[in-house]
């Protein structure tokens, strides 16, 4: 009956039960605060009928089931916080395609699985994304680099694999946490170029190669990279073993020099040998003419 209601706030009242489907009839609702209660059951798909919703806070409950794709109809939505529930299934691409999301998208501490949809790149206005502590897998999509307004990016405690994408366009990033995944390969140099970055956590992955020394990497108190046993270099305060790249290059140079000198010596010997053979042939050619002239002189003398 509260069709003209624009704010519904029952946070922290310890209310239980499920969210009724009839909530979708609150067509003028702008702000929905139902966090920190004992709500169970599913998130009603009827929320997608409230297309003018700006902020949805359902975190810290016991909500189950999947995230309704109908939330993608809320084309004015700026904040969606459904963290700390018991939600499962995959992340609907319709939700991460909501370019209106500008404040927060928080789906952390659930049991979400599957890949992070490539449509995440549509969140060009989003300031904070938290999908930590789920069961998300696959590679981190390169489209994440399109989220150029991100200041906070938390993806820790999942099953992401592959390399860390360049993230060149995250110029405003302040806090980046990719820890406790299965990421491999080198740390992108672009991360060291984000001088706004205040905290970086890449610990407990399978990263390797040389750690940069610029940007956030210049301050050990702002970087966490433990649990990556194949990382090397970096500033001394990180206590990593030195990289062996330069040491490996020197023997190759010595080998190349030795090979060059060896071939040079062989070429010189061959040249000298050819000269000797040429000289010998010249002497052999000259001997018959000398004998002939001596014979002629001897004959004439007789």
Coordinates of C-alpha atoms in Angstrom, one line a residue:
X1 CA 0.0 0.0 0.0
X2 CA 3.0 2.3 0.4
X3 CA 3.3 3.0 -3.3
X4 CA 4.6 6.5 -2.8
X5 CA 7.4 5.4 -0.4
X6 CA 10.8 6.5 -1.6
X7 CA 12.9 5.3 1.3
X8 CA 12.5 2.0 3.2
X9 CA 15.0 1.6 6.0
X10 CA 14.7 -1.4 8.4
X11 CA 18.4 -2.0 8.8
X12 CA 19.6 -3.7 12.0
X13 CA 16.2 -4.5 13.3
X14 CA 16.9 -8.2 13.4
X15 CA 13.8 -8.8 11.4
X16 CA 13.5 -12.4 10.0
X17 CA 11.6 -14.2 7.3
X18 CA 11.8 -13.6 3.6
X19 CA 11.5 -10.4 1.5
X20 CA 8.0 -10.5 0.0
X21 CA 7.5 -10.4 -3.7
X22 CA 5.1 -7.5 -3.2
X23 CA 8.1 -5.2 -2.6
X24 CA 8.1 -4.8 -6.3
X25 CA 5.0 -2.7 -6.1
X26 CA 6.8 0.1 -4.4
X27 CA 7.3 1.8 -7.7
X28 CA 8.6 5.1 -6.3
X29 CA 11.2 3.5 -4.1
X30 CA 14.7 5.1 -4.3
X31 CA 16.6 3.7 -1.3
X32 CA 16.2 0.2 0.2
X33 CA 18.0 -0.5 3.5
X34 CA 17.4 -4.0 4.8
X35 CA 21.0 -4.8 5.9
X36 CA 22.1 -6.5 9.1
X37 CA 19.0 -8.5 9.7
X38 CA 18.1 -12.2 9.7
X39 CA 16.4 -12.3 6.4
X40 CA 16.4 -15.6 4.5
X41 CA 15.0 -16.9 1.3
X42 CA 15.7 -15.5 -2.2
X43 CA 16.1 -12.0 -3.4
X44 CA 12.8 -11.4 -5.1
X45 CA 13.0 -10.8 -8.8
X46 CA 10.2 -8.3 -8.5
X47 CA 12.9 -5.7 -7.3
X48 CA 13.6 -5.4 -11.0
X49 CA 10.2 -3.7 -11.4
X50 CA 11.4 -0.7 -9.4
X51 CA 13.4 0.8 -12.2
X52 CA 14.1 4.0 -10.4
X53 CA 15.9 2.4 -7.5
X54 CA 19.2 4.2 -6.6
X55 CA 20.6 2.2 -3.7
X56 CA 20.0 -1.4 -2.5
X57 CA 21.5 -2.6 0.7
X58 CA 20.8 -6.3 1.6
X59 CA 24.2 -7.2 3.1
X60 CA 24.7 -9.2 6.3
X61 CA 21.7 -11.4 6.1
X62 CA 21.1 -15.1 5.2
X63 CA 19.7 -14.7 1.7
X64 CA 20.0 -17.7 -0.5
X65 CA 19.5 -18.7 -4.2
X66 CA 20.9 -16.7 -7.1
X67 CA 21.2 -13.0 -7.9
X68 CA 18.1 -12.2 -10.0
X69 CA 19.0 -11.0 -13.5
X70 CA 16.0 -8.7 -13.3
X71 CA 18.1 -6.3 -11.3
X72 CA 19.5 -5.3 -14.6
X73 CA 16.2 -3.4 -15.2
X74 CA 17.1 -1.0 -12.4
X75 CA 18.9 1.3 -14.9
X76 CA 19.3 4.1 -12.3
X77 CA 21.0 1.9 -9.7
X78 CA 24.1 3.5 -8.2
X79 CA 24.7 1.1 -5.2
X80 CA 24.2 -2.7 -4.9
X81 CA 25.4 -4.4 -1.7
X82 CA 24.5 -8.0 -1.3
X83 CA 27.6 -9.1 0.5
X84 CA 27.7 -11.5 3.5
X85 CA 24.9 -13.7 2.5
X86 CA 24.6 -17.3 1.2
X87 CA 24.1 -16.5 -2.5
X88 CA 25.3 -18.9 -5.1
X89 CA 25.3 -19.5 -8.9
X90 CA 26.9 -17.2 -11.4
X91 CA 27.0 -13.4 -11.6
X92 CA 24.3 -12.3 -14.1
X93 CA 25.8 -10.3 -16.9
X94 CA 22.8 -8.0 -16.8
X95 CA 23.9 -6.8 -13.4
X96 CA 27.5 -6.1 -14.2
X97 CA 26.4 -4.3 -17.4
X98 CA 24.6 -1.6 -15.4
X99 CA 26.6 1.4 -16.4
X100 CA 24.6 3.5 -13.8
X101 CA 26.5 1.8 -10.9
X102 CA 28.8 4.5 -9.7
X103 CA 29.2 4.1 -5.9
X104 CA 29.5 0.4 -5.0
X105 CA 29.0 -3.1 -6.3
X106 CA 29.6 -5.5 -3.4
X107 CA 29.0 -9.2 -3.8
X108 CA 31.7 -10.4 -1.4
X109 CA 31.4 -13.2 1.1
X110 CA 29.0 -15.4 -0.8
X111 CA 29.3 -18.6 -2.7
X112 CA 29.2 -17.2 -6.2
X113 CA 30.9 -19.3 -8.9
X114 CA 31.8 -19.3 -12.6
X115 CA 33.7 -16.5 -14.4
X116 CA 33.5 -12.8 -14.0
X117 CA 31.5 -11.7 -17.0
X118 CA 33.2 -9.6 -19.6
X119 CA 30.4 -7.2 -19.3
X120 CA 32.1 -5.9 -16.2
X121 CA 33.8 -3.4 -18.6
X122 CA 30.5 -1.5 -18.8
X123 CA 31.1 -0.2 -15.2
X124 CA 33.0 2.8 -16.3
X125 CA 31.6 5.0 -13.6
X126 CA 32.0 2.6 -10.6
X127 CA 34.2 3.7 -7.7
X128 CA 34.3 0.4 -5.7
X129 CA 34.0 -3.2 -6.7
X130 CA 34.2 -6.0 -4.1
X131 CA 33.8 -9.7 -5.2
X132 CA 36.1 -11.1 -2.5
X133 CA 35.7 -14.5 -0.9
X134 CA 33.6 -16.3 -3.4
X135 CA 34.3 -19.3 -5.7
X136 CA 34.7 -17.3 -8.9
X137 CA 37.1 -18.9 -11.4
X138 CA 38.6 -18.4 -14.9
X139 CA 40.8 -15.6 -16.0
X140 CA 40.3 -12.0 -15.0
X141 CA 38.7 -10.4 -18.1
X142 CA 40.8 -7.7 -19.8
X143 CA 37.6 -5.6 -20.0
X144 CA 38.1 -4.8 -16.3
X145 CA 40.6 -2.3 -17.6
X146 CA 37.7 -0.2 -18.9
X147 CA 36.5 0.5 -15.3
X148 CA 38.5 3.6 -15.3
X149 CA 36.8 5.2 -12.3
X150 CA 37.6 2.4 -9.9
X151 CA 39.3 3.5 -6.6
X152 CA 38.8 0.2 -4.8
X153 CA 39.1 -3.3 -6.4
X154 CA 38.9 -6.3 -4.1
X155 CA 39.0 -9.8 -5.7
X156 CA 40.8 -11.8 -3.1
X157 CA 39.9 -15.3 -2.0
X158 CA 38.6 -16.7 -5.3
X159 CA 39.9 -19.2 -7.9
X160 CA 41.0 -16.8 -10.5
X161 CA 43.9 -18.0 -12.7
X162 CA 46.0 -16.8 -15.6
X163 CA 47.9 -13.6 -15.6
X164 CA 47.0 -10.2 -14.1
X165 CA 45.7 -8.0 -17.0
X166 CA 47.6 -4.8 -17.6
X167 CA 45.0 -2.5 -15.9
X168 CA 46.6 0.5 -17.6
X169 CA 43.5 2.7 -17.4
X170 CA 42.8 2.4 -13.6
X171 CA 44.4 5.8 -13.0
X172 CA 42.4 6.5 -9.8
X173 CA 42.9 3.1 -8.1
X174 CA 43.7 3.5 -4.4
X175 CA 43.3 -0.1 -3.0
X176 CA 43.9 -3.3 -5.1
X177 CA 43.6 -6.7 -3.6
X178 CA 44.1 -9.8 -5.7
X179 CA 45.4 -12.1 -3.0
X180 CA 44.6 -15.7 -2.4
X181 CA 43.9 -16.7 -6.0
X182 CA 45.8 -18.9 -8.5
X183 CA 47.2 -16.0 -10.6
X184 CA 50.5 -16.6 -12.4
X185 CA 53.1 -14.8 -14.6
X186 CA 54.8 -11.5 -14.0
X187 CA 53.5 -8.4 -12.1
X188 CA 52.4 -5.9 -14.8
X189 CA 54.7 -2.9 -14.9
X190 CA 51.6 -0.8 -15.3
X191 CA 50.7 -1.3 -11.6
X192 CA 53.9 0.4 -10.6
X193 CA 52.8 3.4 -12.8
X194 CA 49.7 4.0 -10.7
X195 CA 51.1 6.5 -8.3
X196 CA 47.7 7.0 -6.6
X197 CA 47.8 3.4 -5.4
X198 CA 48.1 3.3 -1.6
X199 CA 47.7 -0.4 -0.8
X200 CA 48.5 -3.5 -3.0
X201 CA 48.0 -7.1 -1.9
X202 CA 49.1 -9.8 -4.4
X203 CA 50.0 -12.4 -1.7
X204 CA 49.4 -16.2 -2.0
X205 CA 49.3 -16.6 -5.7
X206 CA 51.8 -18.2 -8.2
X207 CA 53.4 -15.0 -9.5
X208 CA 57.0 -15.0 -10.7
X209 CA 59.6 -12.7 -12.2
X210 CA 61.1 -9.4 -11.0
X211 CA 59.2 -7.1 -8.6
X212 CA 59.1 -3.5 -9.7
X213 CA 60.7 -0.8 -7.5
X214 CA 58.6 2.2 -8.6
X215 CA 55.3 3.5 -7.3
X216 CA 53.7 1.6 -4.5
X217 CA 56.5 -1.0 -4.7
X218 CA 58.9 1.6 -3.3
X219 CA 57.3 1.3 0.1
X220 CA 57.2 -2.2 1.7
X221 CA 54.5 -1.2 4.2
X222 CA 52.1 -0.7 1.4
X223 CA 52.8 -3.9 -0.5
X224 CA 52.0 -7.5 0.4
X225 CA 53.5 -10.2 -1.9
X226 CA 54.2 -13.1 0.5
X227 CA 53.4 -16.6 -0.7
X228 CA 54.8 -16.1 -4.2
X229 CA 58.0 -18.1 -3.9
X230 CA 59.2 -17.3 -7.5
X231 CA 59.2 -13.6 -7.1
X232 CA 62.6 -11.9 -7.0
X233 CA 64.2 -8.4 -6.8
X234 CA 62.3 -5.5 -5.5
X235 CA 63.5 -3.2 -2.7
X236 CA 65.6 -4.8 0.0
X237 CA 62.8 -4.4 2.6
X238 CA 60.7 -7.0 0.8
X239 CA 63.5 -9.5 1.6
X240 CA 63.3 -11.3 -1.8
X241 CA 66.1 -13.2 -3.4
X242 CA 67.9 -11.3 -6.2
X243 CA 66.9 -12.0 -9.7
X244 CA 69.4 -14.0 -11.8
X245 CA 68.6 -12.4 -15.2
X246 CA 71.8 -10.5 -15.5
X247 CA 73.9 -13.4 -14.3
X248 CA 72.4 -15.6 -16.9
X249 CA 73.2 -13.1 -19.7
X250 CA 76.9 -12.9 -19.0
X251 CA 77.8 -16.5 -19.8
X252 CA 75.9 -16.2 -23.1
X253 CA 78.1 -13.2 -24.0
X254 CA 81.3 -15.0 -23.0
X255 CA 80.2 -18.0 -25.1
X256 CA 79.5 -15.8 -28.1
X257 CA 82.9 -14.1 -27.7
X258 CA 84.7 -17.5 -27.5
X259 CA 82.9 -18.7 -30.6
X260 CA 83.7 -15.6 -32.4
X261 CA 87.4 -15.8 -31.5
X262 CA 87.5 -19.5 -32.4
X263 CA 86.1 -18.9 -35.8
X264 CA 88.4 -15.9 -36.3
X265 CA 91.4 -18.1 -35.4
X266 CA 90.3 -20.8 -37.7
X267 CA 89.7 -18.3 -40.5
X268 CA 93.2 -16.8 -40.0
X269 CA 94.8 -20.3 -40.1
X270 CA 93.0 -21.1 -43.2
X271 CA 94.0 -17.9 -44.8
X272 CA 97.6 -18.5 -43.8
X273 CA 97.5 -22.0 -45.2
X274 CA 96.1 -20.8 -48.5
X275 CA 98.8 -18.3 -48.8
X276 CA 101.5 -20.9 -48.1
X277 CA 99.9 -23.2 -50.7
X278 CA 99.8 -20.3 -53.2
X279 CA 103.5 -19.5 -52.6
X280 CA 104.5 -23.2 -53.0
X281 CA 102.6 -23.4 -56.3
X282 CA 104.4 -20.3 -57.5
X283 CA 107.8 -21.8 -56.7
X284 CA 106.9 -25.0 -58.4
X285 CA 105.9 -23.1 -61.6
X286 CA 109.2 -21.2 -61.6
X287 CA 111.5 -24.3 -61.3
X288 CA 111.1 -25.7 -64.9
X289 CA 111.9 -22.4 -66.5
X290 CA 115.1 -22.2 -64.5
X291 CA 116.2 -25.7 -65.5
X292 CA 115.4 -25.0 -69.2
X293 CA 117.6 -21.9 -69.3
X294 CA 120.5 -23.7 -67.6
X295 CA 120.2 -26.6 -70.0
X296 CA 120.3 -24.2 -72.9
X297 CA 123.4 -22.5 -71.6
X298 CA 125.1 -25.8 -71.0
X299 CA 124.3 -26.9 -74.6
X300 CA 125.6 -23.8 -76.1
X301 CA 128.7 -24.0 -74.0
X302 CA 129.4 -27.5 -75.4

